[in-house]
GROMACS .gro file of C-alpha atoms in nm:
model
  370
    1MET     CA    1   8.087   8.750   9.611
    2GLU     CA    2   7.844   8.676   9.891
    3PRO     CA    3   7.942   8.386  10.121
    4GLY     CA    4   7.752   8.071  10.034
    5ALA     CA    5   7.676   8.177   9.675
    6VAL     CA    6   7.627   7.885   9.438
    7TRP     CA    7   7.842   7.869   9.124
    8HIS     CA    8   7.772   7.664   8.815
    9VAL     CA    9   8.035   7.508   8.589
   10ARG     CA   10   7.882   7.525   8.242
   11PRO     CA   11   8.046   7.372   7.931
   12VAL     CA   12   8.059   7.611   7.636
   13SER     CA   13   8.228   7.603   7.298
   14PHE     CA   14   8.529   7.809   7.195
   15ALA     CA   15   8.298   7.979   6.945
   16ASP     CA   16   8.097   8.107   7.243
   17LEU     CA   17   8.398   8.300   7.376
   18ASP     CA   18   8.376   8.659   7.260
   19GLY     CA   19   8.714   8.756   7.117
   20TRP     CA   20   8.865   8.408   7.128
   21LYS     CA   21   8.968   8.396   6.761
   22ALA     CA   22   9.124   8.743   6.771
   23ASP     CA   23   9.344   8.675   7.075
   24ASP     CA   24   9.721   8.619   7.061
   25HIS     CA   25   9.724   8.252   7.154
   26GLY     CA   26  10.100   8.237   7.106
   27ALA     CA   27  10.150   8.483   7.392
   28ALA     CA   28   9.931   8.272   7.618
   29LEU     CA   29  10.117   7.958   7.510
   30SER     CA   30  10.453   8.114   7.602
   31ALA     CA   31  10.321   8.206   7.948
   32LEU     CA   32  10.189   7.853   7.996
   33ALA     CA   33  10.517   7.694   7.885
   34ARG     CA   34  10.700   7.883   8.161
   35HIS     CA   35  10.570   7.625   8.406
   36ARG     CA   36  10.852   7.403   8.279
   37GLN     CA   37  11.078   7.623   8.493
   38LYS     CA   38  10.901   7.526   8.816
   39PRO     CA   39  11.146   7.373   9.067
   40ALA     CA   40  11.091   6.997   9.091
   41GLU     CA   41  11.064   7.011   9.470
   42HIS     CA   42  10.775   7.258   9.459
   43SER     CA   43  10.424   7.118   9.410
   44TYR     CA   44  10.094   7.289   9.332
   45ARG     CA   45   9.782   7.251   9.543
   46LYS     CA   46   9.463   7.126   9.376
   47GLY     CA   47   9.194   7.392   9.405
   48ARG     CA   48   8.834   7.319   9.500
   49LEU     CA   49   8.730   7.332   9.137
   50GLY     CA   50   8.913   7.001   9.105
   51LEU     CA   51   9.170   7.051   8.827
   52ASP     CA   52   9.462   6.816   8.887
   53PRO     CA   53   9.799   6.995   8.898
   54ASP     CA   54   9.994   6.705   8.747
   55ARG     CA   55   9.769   6.696   8.441
   56LEU     CA   56   9.789   7.073   8.402
   57LEU     CA   57  10.168   7.063   8.427
   58ASP     CA   58  10.183   6.786   8.167
   59LEU     CA   59   9.999   7.011   7.922
   60ALA     CA   60  10.220   7.306   8.018
   61THR     CA   61  10.522   7.094   7.922
   62ARG     CA   62  10.363   7.006   7.589
   63ALA     CA   63  10.299   7.377   7.528
   64ASP     CA   64  10.669   7.409   7.447
   65ASP     CA   65  10.655   7.149   7.168
   66ALA     CA   66  10.715   7.256   6.810
   67ARG     CA   67  10.364   7.150   6.705
   68ALA     CA   68  10.207   7.363   6.976
   69ARG     CA   69  10.417   7.664   6.883
   70HIS     CA   70  10.327   7.616   6.515
   71ASP     CA   71   9.953   7.655   6.586
   72PRO     CA   72   9.890   7.774   6.944
   73ARG     CA   73   9.515   7.817   6.899
   74ALA     CA   74   9.481   7.459   6.772
   75PHE     CA   75   9.679   7.338   7.072
   76PHE     CA   76   9.437   7.497   7.320
   77GLU     CA   77   9.128   7.389   7.127
   78SER     CA   78   9.246   7.028   7.093
   79GLN     CA   79   9.372   6.980   7.450
   80TYR     CA   80   9.119   7.173   7.660
   81VAL     CA   81   8.746   7.217   7.710
   82PRO     CA   82   8.611   7.564   7.802
   83LEU     CA   83   8.398   7.575   8.117
   84ARG     CA   84   8.217   7.897   8.204
   85LEU     CA   85   8.194   7.984   8.574
   86ALA     CA   86   7.856   8.141   8.642
   87ALA     CA   87   7.696   8.246   8.970
   88ALA     CA   88   7.343   8.115   9.019
   89ASP     CA   89   7.226   8.461   9.125
   90GLY     CA   90   7.369   8.623   8.813
   91ALA     CA   91   7.648   8.807   8.995
   92ARG     CA   92   7.963   8.861   8.793
   93GLY     CA   93   8.328   8.842   8.886
   94ARG     CA   94   8.574   9.126   8.906
   95VAL     CA   95   8.922   9.188   8.773
   96THR     CA   96   9.184   9.434   8.896
   97GLY     CA   97   9.553   9.483   8.813
   98PHE     CA   98   9.888   9.446   8.985
   99TYR     CA   99  10.247   9.519   8.893
  100GLU     CA  100  10.605   9.504   9.016
  101PRO     CA  101  10.720   9.842   9.151
  102GLU     CA  102  11.073   9.953   9.067
  103LEU     CA  103  11.240  10.162   9.336
  104ALA     CA  104  11.573  10.322   9.411
  105ALA     CA  105  11.713  10.167   9.729
  106SER     CA  106  12.016  10.149   9.952
  107ARG     CA  107  12.189   9.852  10.115
  108ARG     CA  108  12.238  10.056  10.430
  109LYS     CA  109  12.022  10.301  10.620
  110ARG     CA  110  12.110  10.658  10.527
  111PRO     CA  111  11.902  10.967  10.450
  112PRO     CA  112  11.663  10.958  10.274
  113PHE     CA  113  11.664  10.573  10.263
  114GLU     CA  114  11.517  10.499  10.605
  115THR     CA  115  11.226  10.258  10.554
  116PRO     CA  116  11.331   9.892  10.536
  117PHE     CA  117  11.218   9.581  10.354
  118LEU     CA  118  11.247   9.294  10.602
  119ARG     CA  119  11.336   8.928  10.564
  120ARG     CA  120  11.116   8.666  10.724
  121PRO     CA  121  11.197   8.646  11.096
  122ALA     CA  122  11.286   8.312  11.254
  123ASP     CA  123  10.991   8.320  11.495
  124LEU     CA  124  10.730   8.350  11.220
  125VAL     CA  125  10.572   8.008  11.157
  126ALA     CA  126  10.295   7.890  10.929
  127VAL     CA  127   9.986   7.747  11.101
  128ASP     CA  128   9.685   7.547  10.985
  129ASP     CA  129   9.380   7.395  11.149
  130THR     CA  130   9.594   7.130  11.320
  131SER     CA  131   9.846   7.370  11.473
  132ARG     CA  132   9.657   7.697  11.520
  133PRO     CA  133   9.637   7.779  11.893
  134ALA     CA  134   9.301   7.829  12.060
  135GLY     CA  135   9.193   8.190  12.041
  136LEU     CA  136   9.385   8.271  11.720
  137ASP     CA  137   9.146   8.378  11.446
  138PRO     CA  138   9.083   8.092  11.196
  139SER     CA  139   9.185   8.320  10.907
  140TYR     CA  140   9.541   8.356  11.042
  141ARG     CA  141   9.788   8.140  10.852
  142PHE     CA  142  10.095   8.263  11.042
  143ALA     CA  143  10.178   8.300  11.410
  144ARG     CA  144  10.469   8.386  11.640
  145ARG     CA  145  10.661   8.111  11.815
  146GLN     CA  146  10.745   8.229  12.166
  147PRO     CA  147  11.061   8.123  12.356
  148GLY     CA  148  10.873   7.842  12.533
  149GLY     CA  149  10.742   7.708  12.204
  150THR     CA  150  10.382   7.826  12.236
  151LEU     CA  151  10.224   8.017  11.947
  152CYS     CA  152  10.052   8.354  11.956
  153GLU     CA  153   9.940   8.632  11.723
  154TYR     CA  154  10.234   8.793  11.542
  155HIS     CA  155  10.328   9.161  11.566
  156ASP     CA  156  10.117   9.373  11.332
  157ARG     CA  157  10.224   9.654  11.101
  158ALA     CA  158  10.211   9.926  11.366
  159ALA     CA  159  10.420   9.724  11.612
  160ILE     CA  160  10.681   9.629  11.353
  161GLU     CA  161  10.713   9.985  11.227
  162ALA     CA  162  10.750  10.096  11.590
  163GLY     CA  163  11.053   9.868  11.628
  164ALA     CA  164  10.926   9.525  11.740
  165LEU     CA  165  11.181   9.349  11.514
  166ASP     CA  166  11.469   9.596  11.537
  167GLY     CA  167  11.816   9.461  11.604
  168GLN     CA  168  11.765   9.123  11.433
  169GLY     CA  169  11.947   9.211  11.110
  170LEU     CA  170  11.639   9.144  10.897
  171GLU     CA  171  11.683   9.443  10.667
  172ILE     CA  172  11.735   9.353  10.298
  173ALA     CA  173  11.746   9.714  10.178
  174TRP     CA  174  11.609  10.057  10.258
  175ALA     CA  175  11.377  10.282  10.054
  176ALA     CA  176  11.313  10.654  10.074
  177ASP     CA  177  10.933  10.674  10.082
  178PRO     CA  178  10.717  10.483  10.336
  179VAL     CA  179  10.425  10.504  10.094
  180ASP     CA  180  10.629  10.331   9.824
  181VAL     CA  181  10.717  10.057  10.072
  182PHE     CA  182  10.351  10.018  10.170
  183PHE     CA  183  10.250   9.963   9.807
  184VAL     CA  184  10.530   9.712   9.757
  185HIS     CA  185  10.368   9.522  10.046
  186VAL     CA  186  10.036   9.539   9.860
  187GLN     CA  187  10.192   9.416   9.534
  188GLY     CA  188  10.407   9.151   9.703
  189ALA     CA  189  10.727   9.208   9.503
  190ALA     CA  190  10.961   9.480   9.377
  191ARG     CA  191  11.270   9.538   9.168
  192LEU     CA  192  11.525   9.744   9.361
  193THR     CA  193  11.803   9.944   9.195
  194PHE     CA  194  12.109  10.076   9.376
  195ALA     CA  195  12.332  10.377   9.323
  196ASP     CA  196  12.610  10.163   9.174
  197GLY     CA  197  12.380  10.043   8.895
  198THR     CA  198  12.318   9.696   9.034
  199ALA     CA  199  11.969   9.560   9.093
  200THR     CA  200  11.792   9.288   9.288
  201ARG     CA  201  11.441   9.159   9.329
  202ILE     CA  202  11.245   9.098   9.646
  203THR     CA  203  10.940   8.873   9.656
  204TYR     CA  204  10.686   8.758   9.913
  205ASP     CA  205  10.813   8.521  10.184
  206GLY     CA  206  10.538   8.528  10.445
  207LYS     CA  207  10.327   8.778  10.635
  208SER     CA  208  10.226   8.867  10.986
  209GLY     CA  209   9.901   8.677  10.943
  210HIS     CA  210   9.659   8.961  11.009
  211PRO     CA  211   9.378   9.009  10.756
  212PHE     CA  212   9.451   9.245  10.469
  213THR     CA  213   9.260   9.572  10.499
  214ALA     CA  214   9.218   9.776  10.180
  215ILE     CA  215   9.282  10.136  10.276
  216GLY     CA  216   9.100  10.249   9.962
  217ARG     CA  217   8.783  10.094  10.101
  218LEU     CA  218   8.838  10.279  10.429
  219LEU     CA  219   8.875  10.609  10.245
  220VAL     CA  220   8.552  10.547  10.054
  221GLU     CA  221   8.362  10.452  10.371
  222ARG     CA  222   8.483  10.771  10.540
  223GLY     CA  223   8.385  10.993  10.249
  224GLU     CA  224   8.746  11.087  10.165
  225ILE     CA  225   8.734  10.946   9.808
  226ASP     CA  226   8.432  10.888   9.588
  227ALA     CA  227   8.367  10.519   9.522
  228GLN     CA  228   8.370  10.577   9.146
  229ARG     CA  229   8.715  10.738   9.159
  230VAL     CA  230   8.901  10.508   9.394
  231SER     CA  231   9.220  10.368   9.242
  232MET     CA  232   9.582  10.326   9.338
  233GLN     CA  233   9.650  10.671   9.196
  234THR     CA  234   9.377  10.847   9.397
  235ILE     CA  235   9.479  10.662   9.714
  236ARG     CA  236   9.842  10.769   9.667
  237GLN     CA  237   9.732  11.126   9.605
  238TRP     CA  238   9.528  11.126   9.926
  239LEU     CA  239   9.830  10.998  10.121
  240ALA     CA  240  10.049  11.270   9.968
  241ASP     CA  241   9.792  11.537  10.050
  242HIS     CA  242   9.752  11.422  10.413
  243PRO     CA  243  10.103  11.348  10.543
  244ASP     CA  244   9.988  11.396  10.902
  245ARG     CA  245   9.730  11.117  10.865
  246SER     CA  246   9.892  10.884  10.613
  247ARG     CA  247  10.095  10.666  10.851
  248ALA     CA  248   9.797  10.603  11.079
  249LEU     CA  249   9.581  10.507  10.783
  250MET     CA  250   9.840  10.263  10.646
  251ALA     CA  251   9.875  10.108  10.992
  252GLU     CA  252   9.507  10.014  10.978
  253ASN     CA  253   9.615   9.749  10.730
  254ARG     CA  254   9.767   9.532  11.005
  255SER     CA  255   9.901   9.278  10.755
  256TYR     CA  256  10.280   9.312  10.718
  257ILE     CA  257  10.474   9.137  10.440
  258PHE     CA  258  10.819   8.980  10.466
  259PHE     CA  259  11.043   8.928  10.163
  260ARG     CA  260  11.323   8.715  10.030
  261GLU     CA  261  11.585   8.836   9.788
  262MET     CA  262  11.603   8.695   9.436
  263PRO     CA  263  11.841   8.754   9.143
  264ALA     CA  264  11.742   9.051   8.930
  265GLY     CA  265  11.707   8.822   8.627
  266ASP     CA  266  11.606   8.933   8.281
  267PRO     CA  267  11.454   9.284   8.294
  268GLY     CA  268  11.184   9.160   8.054
  269ASP     CA  269  11.067   8.891   8.296
  270GLY     CA  270  10.832   8.951   8.581
  271PRO     CA  271  10.908   8.845   8.937
  272VAL     CA  272  10.897   8.483   9.046
  273ALA     CA  273  10.569   8.460   9.235
  274ALA     CA  274  10.351   8.195   9.399
  275ALA     CA  275  10.372   7.945   9.112
  276LYS     CA  276  10.754   7.968   9.136
  277ILE     CA  277  10.798   8.085   8.777
  278PRO     CA  278  10.852   8.433   8.629
  279LEU     CA  279  10.530   8.620   8.562
  280THR     CA  280  10.443   8.737   8.210
  281ALA     CA  281  10.305   9.088   8.164
  282GLY     CA  282   9.954   9.082   8.024
  283ARG     CA  283   9.918   8.704   8.052
  284SER     CA  284   9.975   8.607   8.416
  285LEU     CA  285   9.665   8.610   8.634
  286ALA     CA  286   9.641   8.608   9.013
  287VAL     CA  287   9.352   8.388   9.131
  288ASP     CA  288   9.205   8.243   9.447
  289ARG     CA  289   9.436   7.944   9.495
  290LEU     CA  290   9.183   7.772   9.722
  291ILE     CA  291   8.955   7.742   9.418
  292HIS     CA  292   9.187   7.737   9.117
  293THR     CA  293   9.499   7.534   9.042
  294PHE     CA  294   9.811   7.705   8.911
  295ALA     CA  295   9.882   7.643   8.539
  296THR     CA  296   9.510   7.662   8.455
  297PRO     CA  297   9.439   7.869   8.140
  298VAL     CA  298   9.158   8.117   8.205
  299PHE     CA  299   8.980   8.320   7.937
  300VAL     CA  300   8.887   8.654   8.093
  301GLU     CA  301   8.613   8.876   7.948
  302ALA     CA  302   8.616   9.213   8.124
  303ASP     CA  303   8.405   9.517   8.047
  304ALA     CA  304   8.683   9.776   8.057
  305VAL     CA  305   9.058   9.753   8.116
  306ASN     CA  306   9.232  10.087   8.060
  307GLY     CA  307   8.933  10.206   7.861
  308ASP     CA  308   8.899   9.906   7.630
  309ARG     CA  309   8.708   9.579   7.636
  310PHE     CA  310   8.936   9.300   7.758
  311ARG     CA  311   8.916   8.956   7.598
  312ARG     CA  312   9.227   8.753   7.670
  313LEU     CA  313   9.353   8.406   7.753
  314MET     CA  314   9.548   8.424   8.079
  315VAL     CA  315   9.727   8.165   8.294
  316ALA     CA  316   9.673   8.124   8.670
  317GLN     CA  317  10.020   8.184   8.815
  318GLU     CA  318   9.982   8.402   9.125
  319THR     CA  319   9.750   8.460   9.418
  320GLY     CA  320   9.680   8.738   9.667
  321THR     CA  321   9.511   8.807   9.997
  322ALA     CA  322   9.242   9.022   9.835
  323ILE     CA  323   9.180   8.779   9.547
  324VAL     CA  324   8.887   8.576   9.678
  325GLY     CA  325   8.619   8.399   9.474
  326PRO     CA  326   8.576   8.186   9.161
  327ALA     CA  327   8.577   8.476   8.913
  328ARG     CA  328   8.807   8.717   9.097
  329GLY     CA  329   9.131   8.792   8.914
  330ASP     CA  330   9.429   9.027   8.918
  331ILE     CA  331   9.610   9.095   8.589
  332PHE     CA  332   9.990   9.134   8.599
  333PHE     CA  333  10.091   9.442   8.401
  334GLY     CA  334  10.471   9.427   8.429
  335THR     CA  335  10.744   9.623   8.606
  336GLY     CA  336  10.784   9.995   8.666
  337ASP     CA  337  10.582  10.315   8.680
  338VAL     CA  338  10.402  10.277   8.346
  339ALA     CA  339  10.285   9.930   8.443
  340GLY     CA  340  10.176  10.073   8.778
  341GLU     CA  341   9.970  10.345   8.614
  342ARG     CA  342   9.791  10.087   8.400
  343ALA     CA  343   9.742   9.835   8.681
  344GLY     CA  344   9.618  10.088   8.935
  345ALA     CA  345   9.330  10.203   8.716
  346VAL     CA  346   9.176   9.858   8.661
  347ASN     CA  347   8.857   9.761   8.843
  348SER     CA  348   8.607   9.595   8.612
  349PRO     CA  349   8.325   9.342   8.614
  350CYS     CA  350   8.431   9.025   8.434
  351ASP     CA  351   8.349   8.666   8.345
  352PHE     CA  352   8.580   8.366   8.380
  353THR     CA  353   8.598   8.065   8.152
  354VAL     CA  354   8.852   7.806   8.269
  355LEU     CA  355   9.010   7.568   8.020
  356ALA     CA  356   9.004   7.217   8.164
  357PRO     CA  357   9.207   6.928   8.018
  358ARG     CA  358   8.973   6.729   7.795
  359ASP     CA  359   9.010   6.412   7.998
  360MET     CA  360   8.913   6.595   8.319
  361ALA     CA  361   8.615   6.804   8.210
  362ASP     CA  362   8.356   6.537   8.295
  363THR     CA  363   8.498   6.486   8.645
  364LEU     CA  364   8.433   6.839   8.769
  365PRO     CA  365   8.124   6.934   8.972
  366ALA     CA  366   7.831   7.084   8.786
  367TYR     CA  367   7.791   7.335   9.068
  368TRP     CA  368   7.949   7.407   9.403
  369THR     CA  369   7.958   7.656   9.689
  370PRO     CA  370   8.306   7.813   9.739
   0.00000   0.00000   0.00000
């Protein structure tokens, strides 16, 4: 979406939502009710759209009531008002897919497990407009605290992979393929399995602060992949076909992700992500958290997801560096290779309709500039 584009918030009826009646509202209700698992000490930020997190969480709690479970569609229709997000210039949103990779790993470095997943280092600190040092790009949300206490730009991917953080004991586990590790950084989480049959999960715990650079876009700009064919699968194939150039290309994405370890949990659950609850395959949506508030139901109408029209009620429960704009979403497809195949092929125009609590719908702006 072009910077400065004006977006309208237009009330519609549920009857106006193509595919609303045919959706599995019970599945969406179960995803919404998961917000009851949010740790009490963790709070959600109100997005610019203006939906209050406390009110959304109150409805998420009520989503687990017997009456709501008895008739999920009636629950949504009685408690929420649908508001279509529409760009004044007619531009549409876009939806892609993400997943949780599942990799074999080792607790110690040994061939072929030689590429690490790193914990967050002690000198990585979050910054905002009040603490960001002069000269550090305004987009950077993390910086490096130097021995004297001053802040500076953190090491980027190339520097870290060259050994900038070696010797600090930050390694959680080691994987065999640097390309697999790179895509775990892109997805922000992974389920790791070890030779003894045990498993663990790693999830996002900060980043170097550098802007995310989509290497697929670089390959398209350089004529290496046709724009109509670019996907996670074609990017991975290019990297496999050009081993002498792959590491340099990945290093152009200077953003480097740090992880924390989590219990493996129920294999049927997704990872615990930004909303601090387990994600639900097919129902959890990553959104721009500066605009949207977690626990907001969002009805997504996409032209084509894995070859079919997509009409589904999702719940805003995750975010991502590349997810920017009012109608920009990322669908969580689950864990493992099959989920990865489905997620990697998704790139579709879409429309967003947010469900606002009935007592809040009149308080939202009629239009705004993100």
